[in-house]
Short mmCIF file of C-alpha atoms and ligand atoms in Angstrom, two decimals:
data_model
loop_
_atom_site.label_atom_id
_atom_site.label_comp_id
_atom_site.label_asym_id
_atom_site.label_seq_id
_atom_site.Cartn_x
_atom_site.Cartn_y
_atom_site.Cartn_z
CA UNK A 174 41.52 26.79 21.75
CA UNK A 175 37.69 28.16 21.34
CA UNK A 176 34.53 26.11 21.18
CA UNK A 177 33.82 27.44 17.88
CA UNK A 178 37.10 25.53 16.59
CA UNK A 179 36.59 22.39 18.72
CA UNK A 180 32.86 22.32 17.44
CA UNK A 181 34.37 22.70 13.27
CA UNK A 182 36.73 20.23 13.49
CA UNK A 183 34.24 17.73 15.48
CA UNK A 184 31.42 18.08 12.70
CA UNK A 185 34.42 18.02 9.82
CA UNK A 186 35.52 14.39 11.20
CA UNK A 187 31.65 13.34 12.04
CA UNK A 188 30.85 14.34 8.60
CA UNK A 189 33.49 11.92 7.14
CA UNK A 190 32.59 9.33 9.08
CA UNK A 191 28.64 9.68 8.36
CA UNK A 192 29.17 10.28 4.44
CA UNK A 193 31.94 7.54 4.46
CA UNK A 194 34.01 10.33 2.92
CA UNK A 195 37.67 10.20 3.29
CA UNK A 196 39.19 13.54 4.40
CA UNK A 197 42.63 15.85 4.50
CA UNK A 198 43.88 15.12 8.05
CA UNK A 199 43.29 18.04 10.64
CA UNK A 200 46.81 18.72 11.13
CA UNK A 201 47.49 19.42 7.34
CA UNK A 202 46.65 22.74 7.37
CA UNK A 203 43.23 23.00 8.79
CA UNK A 204 44.54 23.36 12.51
CA UNK A 205 48.50 21.99 12.45
CA UNK A 206 49.10 23.09 15.73
CA UNK A 207 46.45 20.61 17.34
CA UNK A 208 47.62 19.15 20.42
CA UNK A 209 46.82 15.83 22.05
CA UNK A 210 45.00 17.44 25.01
CA UNK A 211 43.17 19.70 22.28
CA UNK A 212 42.30 16.54 20.43
CA UNK A 213 40.59 14.98 23.02
CA UNK A 214 38.30 17.64 23.16
CA UNK A 215 37.17 17.53 19.62
CA UNK A 216 36.81 13.59 19.78
CA UNK A 217 34.82 14.45 23.12
CA UNK A 218 32.61 16.97 21.07
CA UNK A 219 32.56 14.54 18.31
CA UNK A 220 31.53 11.60 20.94
CA UNK A 221 28.61 14.21 22.18
CA UNK A 222 27.39 14.75 18.58
CA UNK A 223 27.15 10.94 17.89
CA UNK A 224 24.90 10.47 20.84
CA UNK A 225 22.73 13.47 20.42
CA UNK A 226 22.10 11.73 16.97
CA UNK A 227 21.24 8.53 19.12
CA UNK A 228 24.05 6.99 19.18
CA UNK A 229 25.21 5.19 22.50
CA UNK A 230 28.46 4.02 23.73
CA UNK A 231 29.37 0.40 24.20
CA UNK A 232 32.81 0.71 25.42
CA UNK A 233 35.96 2.06 25.34
CA UNK A 234 39.03 0.81 23.26
CA UNK A 235 42.75 1.42 23.67
CA UNK A 236 45.13 2.18 20.54
CA UNK A 237 49.10 2.05 19.44
CA UNK A 238 49.01 0.02 22.36
CA UNK A 239 52.51 -1.98 21.21
CA UNK A 240 56.11 -0.98 21.18
CA UNK A 241 56.23 -1.13 17.63
CA UNK A 242 53.36 1.15 16.71
CA UNK A 243 54.52 3.49 19.71
CA UNK A 244 57.80 3.93 18.18
CA UNK A 245 56.29 4.19 14.90
CA UNK A 246 54.31 7.31 16.13
CA UNK A 247 57.25 8.22 18.37
CA UNK A 248 55.19 8.45 21.35
CA UNK A 249 55.24 6.72 25.07
CA UNK A 250 51.15 6.92 25.80
CA UNK A 251 48.70 4.78 23.82
CA UNK A 252 45.12 6.50 22.70
CA UNK A 253 41.58 5.78 23.54
CA UNK A 254 38.15 6.27 22.03
CA UNK A 255 34.82 4.63 21.81
CA UNK A 256 33.37 1.99 20.33
CA UNK A 257 29.33 2.96 19.47
CA UNK A 258 26.34 0.39 19.32
CA UNK A 259 25.84 1.00 15.16
CA UNK A 260 29.83 -0.32 14.83
CA UNK A 261 29.01 -3.70 16.37
CA UNK A 262 29.05 -6.90 14.42
CA UNK A 263 27.66 -9.89 15.54
CA UNK A 264 30.16 -12.65 15.52
CA UNK A 265 29.76 -15.05 12.03
CA UNK A 266 28.07 -11.98 10.45
CA UNK A 267 28.69 -10.29 7.26
CA UNK A 268 30.02 -6.87 6.91
CA UNK A 269 29.13 -4.39 3.62
CA UNK A 270 32.34 -3.00 2.49
CA UNK A 271 30.35 -0.16 1.28
CA UNK A 272 29.71 0.67 4.76
CA UNK A 273 33.10 1.81 5.28
CA UNK A 274 36.10 3.96 3.60
CA UNK A 275 39.23 1.69 3.49
CA UNK A 276 38.66 -0.67 6.38
CA UNK A 277 41.11 -2.95 8.34
CA UNK A 278 40.88 -5.76 10.73
CA UNK A 279 42.86 -6.42 13.89
CA UNK A 280 42.91 -8.94 16.53
CA UNK A 281 41.91 -7.84 20.17
CA UNK A 282 41.51 -9.12 23.33
CA UNK A 283 38.50 -7.84 25.29
CA UNK A 284 37.99 -7.09 29.05
CA UNK A 285 34.83 -7.25 30.84
CA UNK A 286 35.15 -5.68 34.49
CA UNK A 287 32.75 -6.25 37.55
CA UNK A 288 33.73 -3.37 39.32
CA UNK A 289 34.84 0.16 38.20
CA UNK A 290 38.21 1.10 38.00
CA UNK A 291 39.72 4.67 38.61
CA UNK A 292 42.40 6.18 39.88
CA UNK A 293 46.23 7.06 38.79
CA UNK A 294 47.67 4.40 40.50
CA UNK A 295 45.37 1.44 39.21
CA UNK A 296 47.90 -1.63 38.37
CA UNK A 297 47.53 -4.51 36.03
CA UNK A 298 46.74 -6.78 39.20
CA UNK A 299 44.02 -4.48 40.27
CA UNK A 300 42.52 -4.89 36.75
CA UNK A 301 43.26 -8.61 36.88
CA UNK A 302 40.89 -8.61 40.24
CA UNK A 303 38.44 -6.59 38.66
CA UNK A 304 37.73 -8.70 35.84
CA UNK A 305 35.00 -10.80 35.34
CA UNK A 306 35.68 -11.98 31.66
CA UNK A 307 38.04 -11.42 28.92
CA UNK A 308 36.80 -12.39 25.40
CA UNK A 309 38.85 -12.17 22.11
CA UNK A 310 37.57 -9.90 19.42
CA UNK A 311 38.20 -8.23 16.20
CA UNK A 312 38.00 -4.33 15.66
CA UNK A 313 37.60 -3.01 12.49
CA UNK A 314 39.72 0.54 12.00
CA UNK A 315 38.75 2.44 9.55
CA UNK A 316 40.56 5.98 9.79
CA UNK A 317 38.43 8.88 7.87
CA UNK A 318 41.82 10.11 7.21
CA UNK A 319 43.19 9.79 3.44
CA UNK A 320 45.23 6.62 3.25
CA UNK A 321 45.50 6.14 6.98
CA UNK A 322 47.96 8.81 7.33
CA UNK A 323 47.66 10.85 10.25
CA UNK A 324 49.37 12.28 13.69
CA UNK A 325 48.51 10.95 16.93
CA UNK A 326 46.26 14.41 17.34
CA UNK A 327 44.56 13.86 14.27
CA UNK A 328 43.56 10.17 15.42
CA UNK A 329 42.37 11.19 18.69
CA UNK A 330 40.16 13.63 17.26
CA UNK A 331 39.06 10.69 14.91
CA UNK A 332 38.07 8.48 17.77
CA UNK A 333 40.85 6.43 17.23
CA UNK A 334 39.62 4.92 13.83
CA UNK A 335 36.98 3.18 15.55
CA UNK A 336 34.36 1.84 13.14
CA UNK A 337 33.62 -1.88 13.88
CA UNK A 338 34.13 -4.36 16.38
CA UNK A 339 32.81 -8.49 16.49
CA UNK A 340 32.87 -9.26 20.22
CA UNK A 341 33.60 -13.11 20.54
CA UNK A 342 31.40 -15.38 22.78
CA UNK A 343 34.06 -17.56 24.47
CA UNK A 344 34.54 -16.34 28.01
CA UNK A 345 37.23 -16.61 30.27
CA UNK A 346 38.60 -15.92 33.90
CA UNK A 347 41.38 -14.12 33.51
CA UNK A 348 43.39 -16.59 35.71
CA UNK A 349 42.37 -19.50 33.63
CA UNK A 350 44.93 -17.99 30.97
CA UNK A 351 48.54 -15.99 30.76
CA UNK A 352 47.04 -13.56 29.27
CA UNK A 353 50.60 -12.39 27.56
CA UNK A 354 51.39 -15.74 25.89
CA UNK A 355 47.99 -16.18 24.31
CA UNK A 356 48.83 -16.66 20.65
CA UNK A 357 46.75 -15.14 18.03
CA UNK A 358 46.30 -15.40 14.32
CA UNK A 359 44.60 -13.52 11.72
CA UNK A 360 43.54 -15.49 8.91
CA UNK A 361 42.01 -14.03 5.57
CA UNK A 362 40.08 -17.30 3.30
CA UNK A 363 42.15 -19.68 5.43
CA UNK A 364 45.57 -18.02 4.87
CA UNK A 365 47.30 -16.33 8.08
CA UNK A 366 48.09 -13.12 7.21
CA UNK A 367 49.54 -11.71 10.98
CA UNK A 368 50.10 -13.18 13.97
CA UNK A 369 51.41 -12.53 17.37
CA UNK A 370 50.81 -12.90 21.34
CA UNK A 371 49.05 -11.24 24.27
CA UNK A 372 52.18 -9.58 25.37
CA UNK A 373 52.04 -7.22 22.18
CA UNK A 374 49.79 -5.45 23.96
CA UNK A 375 51.89 -3.20 26.49
CA UNK A 376 53.56 -6.61 27.59
CA UNK A 377 49.93 -8.06 29.14
CA UNK A 378 46.58 -6.77 27.71
CA UNK A 379 45.75 -5.90 31.72
CA UNK A 380 48.24 -3.02 31.24
CA UNK A 381 46.27 -1.58 28.61
CA UNK A 382 43.41 -1.39 30.76
CA UNK A 383 45.20 0.17 33.96
CA UNK A 384 46.89 2.70 31.33
CA UNK A 385 42.82 3.22 30.67
CA UNK A 386 42.01 3.87 34.15
CA UNK A 387 45.25 6.94 34.24
CA UNK A 388 44.28 8.31 31.11
CA UNK A 389 40.43 8.82 32.14
CA UNK A 390 41.45 9.76 35.90
CA UNK A 391 42.89 12.91 34.42
CA UNK A 392 39.20 13.66 33.22
CA UNK A 393 37.72 12.53 36.78
CA UNK A 394 36.37 9.39 34.71
CA UNK A 395 36.34 5.66 35.43
CA UNK A 396 36.92 2.29 33.54
CA UNK A 397 33.01 0.93 33.88
CA UNK A 398 31.95 -2.20 34.77
CA UNK A 399 29.88 -4.23 32.29
CA UNK A 400 31.31 -2.34 29.28
CA UNK A 401 33.30 -4.61 26.74
CA UNK A 402 36.89 -3.01 26.67
CA UNK A 403 38.99 -3.47 23.49
CA UNK A 404 42.71 -3.39 25.05
CA UNK A 405 44.25 -3.08 21.11
CA UNK A 406 45.23 -4.40 18.01
CA UNK A 407 47.83 -7.60 18.76
CA UNK A 408 48.76 -7.76 15.22
CA UNK A 409 49.18 -5.34 12.59
CA UNK A 410 46.00 -4.73 11.33
CA UNK A 411 45.12 -6.09 7.60
CA UNK A 412 43.58 -4.14 4.77
CA UNK A 413 39.76 -5.71 3.64
CA UNK A 414 38.32 -7.04 0.45
CA UNK A 415 35.21 -8.09 -1.01
CA UNK A 416 34.77 -12.01 -0.32
CA UNK A 417 37.32 -12.15 2.64
CA UNK A 418 36.36 -14.50 5.57
CA UNK A 419 38.05 -13.05 8.09
CA UNK A 420 38.55 -15.62 10.76
CA UNK A 421 41.12 -15.04 14.16
CA UNK A 422 41.89 -17.66 16.61
CA UNK A 423 43.20 -17.32 20.26
CA UNK A 424 44.90 -19.85 22.14
CA UNK A 425 42.83 -20.66 25.00
CA UNK A 426 40.80 -17.75 23.81
CA UNK A 427 38.53 -19.34 21.25
CA UNK A 428 38.23 -18.06 17.87
CA UNK A 429 35.79 -14.94 15.81
CA UNK A 430 34.87 -14.62 12.38
CA UNK A 431 32.92 -12.57 10.10
CA UNK A 432 32.66 -12.50 6.24
CA UNK A 433 33.00 -9.22 4.12
CA UNK A 434 30.80 -8.37 1.17
CA UNK A 435 30.77 -5.97 -1.58
C1 OOG B 48 44.36 3.73 15.03
C2 OOG B 48 43.93 2.79 15.67
C3 OOG B 48 44.47 2.21 16.43
C4 OOG B 48 45.04 -0.38 17.84
O1 OOG B 48 44.22 -1.18 18.84
O2 OOG B 48 46.35 0.16 17.79
C5 OOG B 48 44.18 1.14 17.04
C6 OOG B 48 44.76 3.41 13.94
O3 OOG B 48 45.86 2.58 13.71
O4 OOG B 48 43.96 3.54 13.00
O5 OOG B 48 42.95 0.92 17.31
MG1 MG B 49 42.43 -1.57 17.59
#
């Protein structure tokens, strides 16, 4: 794939994100043959552009980590992208819908490592041993593509729809919980919209972090200590509307909430 094309596709998605302007997916007609490896090249170029404009990476995020989502997209592997500093929303704060295109929220379980993890043989046990804390989080996803309609390469190129993250402030050592049975409810204005358990994330969210280590190791990169890691949606994502109070509760892992303004 030529550098020019990588650059052009990264600019296409970057523009959509900056202007909050939805775009037709890349594989519709711009470049139908976009492969997964090429899509990560486009993502890397997009990340470079964001950093060049002053953006800072806060941490990695995993996506498509549930059996249901993987089946729906007909893939066996999850995907990853990056949360940036300007995407972080303080717990209890408000977001403005006009800052997004068509945002959705999903509850996630976060990890912070005390040491770097690397290599294709990293296990969930390695992850748990290297984990400083787990914490509750809400991810705001906002695909830049029309109607959230995309193929796997499209969404990889679009930094896996990353648009916002609310990191909870309730920290637990992983041995204090059974992460697979942590029950999660997502409520909007007091009504439960979706629910699930930690096991929805690749059997256990720790598996999501080891899969991230495997994927990054192919590029000679590691999962870094100290960065918050989002392990993937525990329940289906829910569309936001003005006036929403979004509250997520996590069994034994606190709760996180924020407001949505017009
Ligand atoms: C892709 C991002 C998926 C997750 O947790 O599964 C994701 C999307 O559904 O727009 O972040
Ligand atoms: Mg997510």
